[in-house]
mmCIF file of C-alpha atoms in Angstrom:
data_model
loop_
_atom_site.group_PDB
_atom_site.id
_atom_site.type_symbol
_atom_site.label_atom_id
_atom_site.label_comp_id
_atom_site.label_asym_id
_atom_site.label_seq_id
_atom_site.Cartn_x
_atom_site.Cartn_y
_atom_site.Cartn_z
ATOM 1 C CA UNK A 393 0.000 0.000 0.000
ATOM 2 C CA UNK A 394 1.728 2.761 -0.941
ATOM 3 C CA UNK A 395 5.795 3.343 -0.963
ATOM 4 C CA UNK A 396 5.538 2.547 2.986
ATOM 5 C CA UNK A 397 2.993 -0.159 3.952
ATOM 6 C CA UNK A 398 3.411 -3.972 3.532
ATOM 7 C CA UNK A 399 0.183 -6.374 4.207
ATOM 8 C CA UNK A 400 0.358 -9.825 5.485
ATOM 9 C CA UNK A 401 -2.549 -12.209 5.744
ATOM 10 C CA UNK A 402 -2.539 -15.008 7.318
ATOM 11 C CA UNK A 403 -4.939 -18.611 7.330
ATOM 12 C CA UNK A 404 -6.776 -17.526 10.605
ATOM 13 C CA UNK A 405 -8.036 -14.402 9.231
ATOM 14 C CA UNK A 406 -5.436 -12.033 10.720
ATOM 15 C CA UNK A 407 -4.404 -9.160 8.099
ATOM 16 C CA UNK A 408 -1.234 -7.503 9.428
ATOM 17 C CA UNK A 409 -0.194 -3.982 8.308
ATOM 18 C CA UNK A 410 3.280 -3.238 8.713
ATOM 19 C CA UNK A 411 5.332 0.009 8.375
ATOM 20 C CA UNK A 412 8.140 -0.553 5.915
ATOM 21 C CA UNK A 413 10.175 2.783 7.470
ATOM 22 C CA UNK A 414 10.132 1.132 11.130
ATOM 23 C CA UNK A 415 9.563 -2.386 10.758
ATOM 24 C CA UNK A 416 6.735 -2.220 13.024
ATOM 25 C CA UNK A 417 3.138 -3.435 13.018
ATOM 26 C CA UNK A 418 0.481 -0.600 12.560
ATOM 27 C CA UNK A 419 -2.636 -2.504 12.704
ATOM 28 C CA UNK A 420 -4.288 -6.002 13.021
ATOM 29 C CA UNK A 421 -7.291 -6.429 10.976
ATOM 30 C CA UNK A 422 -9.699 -9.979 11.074
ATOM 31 C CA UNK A 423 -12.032 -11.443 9.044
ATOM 32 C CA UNK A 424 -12.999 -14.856 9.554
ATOM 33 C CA UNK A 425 -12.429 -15.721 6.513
ATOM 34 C CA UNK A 426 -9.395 -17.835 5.917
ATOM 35 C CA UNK A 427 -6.969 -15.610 3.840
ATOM 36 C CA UNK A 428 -5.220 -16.745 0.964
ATOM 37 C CA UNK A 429 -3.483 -13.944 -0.984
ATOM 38 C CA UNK A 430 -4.020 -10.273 -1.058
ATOM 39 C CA UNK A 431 -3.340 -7.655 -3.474
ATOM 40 C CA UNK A 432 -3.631 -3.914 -3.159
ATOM 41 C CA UNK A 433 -5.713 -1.686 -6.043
ATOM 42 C CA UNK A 434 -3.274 0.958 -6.423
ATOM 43 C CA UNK A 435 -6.213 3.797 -7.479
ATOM 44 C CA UNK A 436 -7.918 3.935 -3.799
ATOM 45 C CA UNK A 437 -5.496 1.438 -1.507
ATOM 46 C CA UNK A 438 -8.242 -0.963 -0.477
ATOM 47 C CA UNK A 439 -6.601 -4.363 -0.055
ATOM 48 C CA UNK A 440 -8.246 -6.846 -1.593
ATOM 49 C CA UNK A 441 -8.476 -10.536 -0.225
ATOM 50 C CA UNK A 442 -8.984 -14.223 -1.534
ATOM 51 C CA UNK A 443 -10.030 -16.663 1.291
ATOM 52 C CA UNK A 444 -10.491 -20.093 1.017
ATOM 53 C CA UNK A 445 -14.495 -20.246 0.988
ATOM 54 C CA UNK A 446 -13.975 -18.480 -2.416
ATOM 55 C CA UNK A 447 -14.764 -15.230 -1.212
ATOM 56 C CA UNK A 448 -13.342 -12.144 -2.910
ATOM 57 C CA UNK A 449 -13.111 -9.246 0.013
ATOM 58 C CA UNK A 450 -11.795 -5.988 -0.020
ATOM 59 C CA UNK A 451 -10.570 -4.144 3.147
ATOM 60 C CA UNK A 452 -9.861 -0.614 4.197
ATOM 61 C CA UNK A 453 -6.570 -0.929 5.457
ATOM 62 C CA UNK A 454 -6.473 2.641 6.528
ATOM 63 C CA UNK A 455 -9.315 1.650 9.284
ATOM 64 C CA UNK A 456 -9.215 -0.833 12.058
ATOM 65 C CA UNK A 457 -12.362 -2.208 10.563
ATOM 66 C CA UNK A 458 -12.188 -6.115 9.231
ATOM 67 C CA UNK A 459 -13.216 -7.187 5.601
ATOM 68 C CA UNK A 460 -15.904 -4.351 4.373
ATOM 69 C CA UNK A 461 -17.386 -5.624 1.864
ATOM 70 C CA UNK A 462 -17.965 -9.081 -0.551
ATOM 71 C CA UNK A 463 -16.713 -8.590 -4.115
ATOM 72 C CA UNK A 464 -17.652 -12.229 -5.025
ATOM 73 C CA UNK A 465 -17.893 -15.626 -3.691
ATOM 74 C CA UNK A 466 -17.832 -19.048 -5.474
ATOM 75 C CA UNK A 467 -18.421 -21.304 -2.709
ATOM 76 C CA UNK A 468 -17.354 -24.383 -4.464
ATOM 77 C CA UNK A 469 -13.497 -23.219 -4.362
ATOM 78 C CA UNK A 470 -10.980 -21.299 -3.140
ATOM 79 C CA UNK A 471 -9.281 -18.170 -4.333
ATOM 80 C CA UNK A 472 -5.588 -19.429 -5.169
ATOM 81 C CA UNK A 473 -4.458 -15.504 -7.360
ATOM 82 C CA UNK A 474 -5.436 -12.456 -7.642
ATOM 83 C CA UNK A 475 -4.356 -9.735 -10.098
ATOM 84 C CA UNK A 476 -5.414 -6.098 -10.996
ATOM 85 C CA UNK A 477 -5.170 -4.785 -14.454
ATOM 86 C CA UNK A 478 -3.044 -1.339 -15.305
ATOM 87 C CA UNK A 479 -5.962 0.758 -14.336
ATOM 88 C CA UNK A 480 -6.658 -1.019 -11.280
ATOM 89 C CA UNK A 481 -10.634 -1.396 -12.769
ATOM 90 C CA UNK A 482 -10.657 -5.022 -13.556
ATOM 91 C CA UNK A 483 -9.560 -7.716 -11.005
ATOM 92 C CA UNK A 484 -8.717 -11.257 -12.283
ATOM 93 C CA UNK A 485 -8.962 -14.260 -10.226
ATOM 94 C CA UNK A 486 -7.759 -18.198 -10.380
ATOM 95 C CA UNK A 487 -10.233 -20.103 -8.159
ATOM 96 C CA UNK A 488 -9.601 -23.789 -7.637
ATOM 97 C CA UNK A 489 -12.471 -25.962 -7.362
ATOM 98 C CA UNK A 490 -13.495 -28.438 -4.765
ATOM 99 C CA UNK A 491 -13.102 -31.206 -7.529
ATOM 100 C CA UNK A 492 -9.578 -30.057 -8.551
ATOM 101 C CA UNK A 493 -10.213 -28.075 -11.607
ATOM 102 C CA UNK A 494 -9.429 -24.428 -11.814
ATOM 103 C CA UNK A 495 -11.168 -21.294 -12.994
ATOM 104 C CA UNK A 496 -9.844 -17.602 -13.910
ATOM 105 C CA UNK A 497 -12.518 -15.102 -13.376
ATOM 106 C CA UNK A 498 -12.348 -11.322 -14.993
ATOM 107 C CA UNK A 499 -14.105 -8.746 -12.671
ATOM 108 C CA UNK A 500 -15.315 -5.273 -12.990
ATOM 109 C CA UNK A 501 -14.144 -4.015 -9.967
ATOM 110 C CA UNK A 502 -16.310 -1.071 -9.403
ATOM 111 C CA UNK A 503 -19.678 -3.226 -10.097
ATOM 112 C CA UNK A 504 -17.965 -6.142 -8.845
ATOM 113 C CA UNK A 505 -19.905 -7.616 -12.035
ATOM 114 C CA UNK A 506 -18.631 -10.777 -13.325
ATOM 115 C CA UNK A 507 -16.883 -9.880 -16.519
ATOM 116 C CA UNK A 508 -15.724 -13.583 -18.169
ATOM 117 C CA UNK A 509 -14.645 -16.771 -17.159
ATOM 118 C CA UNK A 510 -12.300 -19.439 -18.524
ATOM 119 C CA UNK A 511 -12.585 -22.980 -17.304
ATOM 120 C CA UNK A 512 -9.147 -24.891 -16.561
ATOM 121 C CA UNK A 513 -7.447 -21.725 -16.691
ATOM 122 C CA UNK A 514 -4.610 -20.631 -14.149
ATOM 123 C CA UNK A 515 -2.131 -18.020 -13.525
ATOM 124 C CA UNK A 516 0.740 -17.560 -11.616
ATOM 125 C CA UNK A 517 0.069 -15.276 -8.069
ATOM 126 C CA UNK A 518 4.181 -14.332 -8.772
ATOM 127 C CA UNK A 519 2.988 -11.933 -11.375
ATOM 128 C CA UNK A 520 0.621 -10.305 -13.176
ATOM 129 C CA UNK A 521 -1.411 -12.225 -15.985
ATOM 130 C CA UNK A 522 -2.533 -8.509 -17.552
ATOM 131 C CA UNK A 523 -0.731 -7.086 -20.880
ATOM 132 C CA UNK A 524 -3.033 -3.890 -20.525
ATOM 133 C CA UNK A 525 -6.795 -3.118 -19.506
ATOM 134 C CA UNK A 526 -8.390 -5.414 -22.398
ATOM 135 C CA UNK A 527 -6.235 -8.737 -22.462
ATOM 136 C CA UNK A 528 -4.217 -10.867 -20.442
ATOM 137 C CA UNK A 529 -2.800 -14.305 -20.274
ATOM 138 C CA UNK A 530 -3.188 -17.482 -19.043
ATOM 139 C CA UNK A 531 -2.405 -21.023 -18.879
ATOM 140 C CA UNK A 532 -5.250 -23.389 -19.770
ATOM 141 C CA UNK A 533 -5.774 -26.968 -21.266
ATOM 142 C CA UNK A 534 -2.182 -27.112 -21.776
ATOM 143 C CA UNK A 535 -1.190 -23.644 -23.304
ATOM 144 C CA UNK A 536 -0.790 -20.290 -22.987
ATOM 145 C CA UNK A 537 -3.965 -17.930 -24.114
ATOM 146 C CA UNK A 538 -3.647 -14.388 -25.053
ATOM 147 C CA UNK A 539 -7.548 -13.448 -24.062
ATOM 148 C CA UNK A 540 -9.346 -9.978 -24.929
ATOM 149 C CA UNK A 541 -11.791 -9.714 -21.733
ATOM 150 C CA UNK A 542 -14.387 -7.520 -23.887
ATOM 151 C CA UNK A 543 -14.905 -9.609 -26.789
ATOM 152 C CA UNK A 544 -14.195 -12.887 -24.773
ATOM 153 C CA UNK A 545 -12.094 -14.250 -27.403
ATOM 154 C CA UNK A 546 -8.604 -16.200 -27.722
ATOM 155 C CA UNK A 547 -6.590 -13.676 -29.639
ATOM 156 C CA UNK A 548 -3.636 -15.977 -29.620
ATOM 157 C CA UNK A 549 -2.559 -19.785 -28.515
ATOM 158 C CA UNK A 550 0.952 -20.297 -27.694
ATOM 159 C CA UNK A 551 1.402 -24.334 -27.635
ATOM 160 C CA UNK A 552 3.469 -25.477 -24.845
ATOM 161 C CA UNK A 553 6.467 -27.624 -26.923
ATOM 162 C CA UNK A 554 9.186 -28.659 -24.923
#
């Protein structure tokens, strides 16, 4: 959050803000929702958090107040990514399902309107899966898809050949 602020979650709910200038703890947030990644929107600095119900919360880290509000919930999976696009309006999502398949889900995140989905699809919580606002990429079926969120079309298949 910011040039200052690190967050931790944790799998008991806990979401730690820490002050990168004194390597202190500023503030203890809970949910009780089990937390499984977090990623910050850069526009307003809400946090946003994937749990392992499936839930898709976002915080106010600037408050002492716990998850404020449900983005989304799938509660056949768990949230295993998150990602934001350049202008921090669309929020992508790998869920993994309860039978072992996966899911990427494309979000508006000002409606919190479910944009697209792509079943079997995964991405990598190490970095972003977003070329710009309109497309990103992602592994599914055994390849790499370049995918245009507003058409909801695969613009490009690059086959995995070792």
């Amino acid at each position: 959050v910011g040039d200052s602020i690190v967050l931790t979650g944790y799998g008991d709910g806990t979401l730690l803000q820490w002050d990168l200038s004194t390597a202190r703890m500023n503030k203890v947030l809970k949910s009780e929702k089990w937390i499984e990644n977090i990623e910050v929107n850069p526009t307003d600095g809400l946090a946003v958090a994937g749990t392992g119900d499936g839930s898709i919360l976002t915080w106010n880290v600037f408050t002492n107040s716990g998850a404020v509000d449900l983005l989304y919930r799938d509660s056949a999976s768990f949230v295993t990514a998150l990602a934001f696009a350049p202008s921090a309006k669309v929020l992508a999502a790998c869920f993994r399902k309860n039978d072992g398949s996966s899911e990427v889900g494309v979000f508006d995140y000002v409606t919190g309107n479910l944009l697209h989905t792509v079943a079997h699809g995964v991405f990598d919580k190490s970095s972003n899966p977003f070329v710009d606002d309109t497309r990103l990429v992602i592994y599914a079926d055994g390849s790499f898809r370049l995918l245009d969120i507003v058409s909801k079309k695969t613009l490009a298949t690059f086959e995995n050949k070792k």
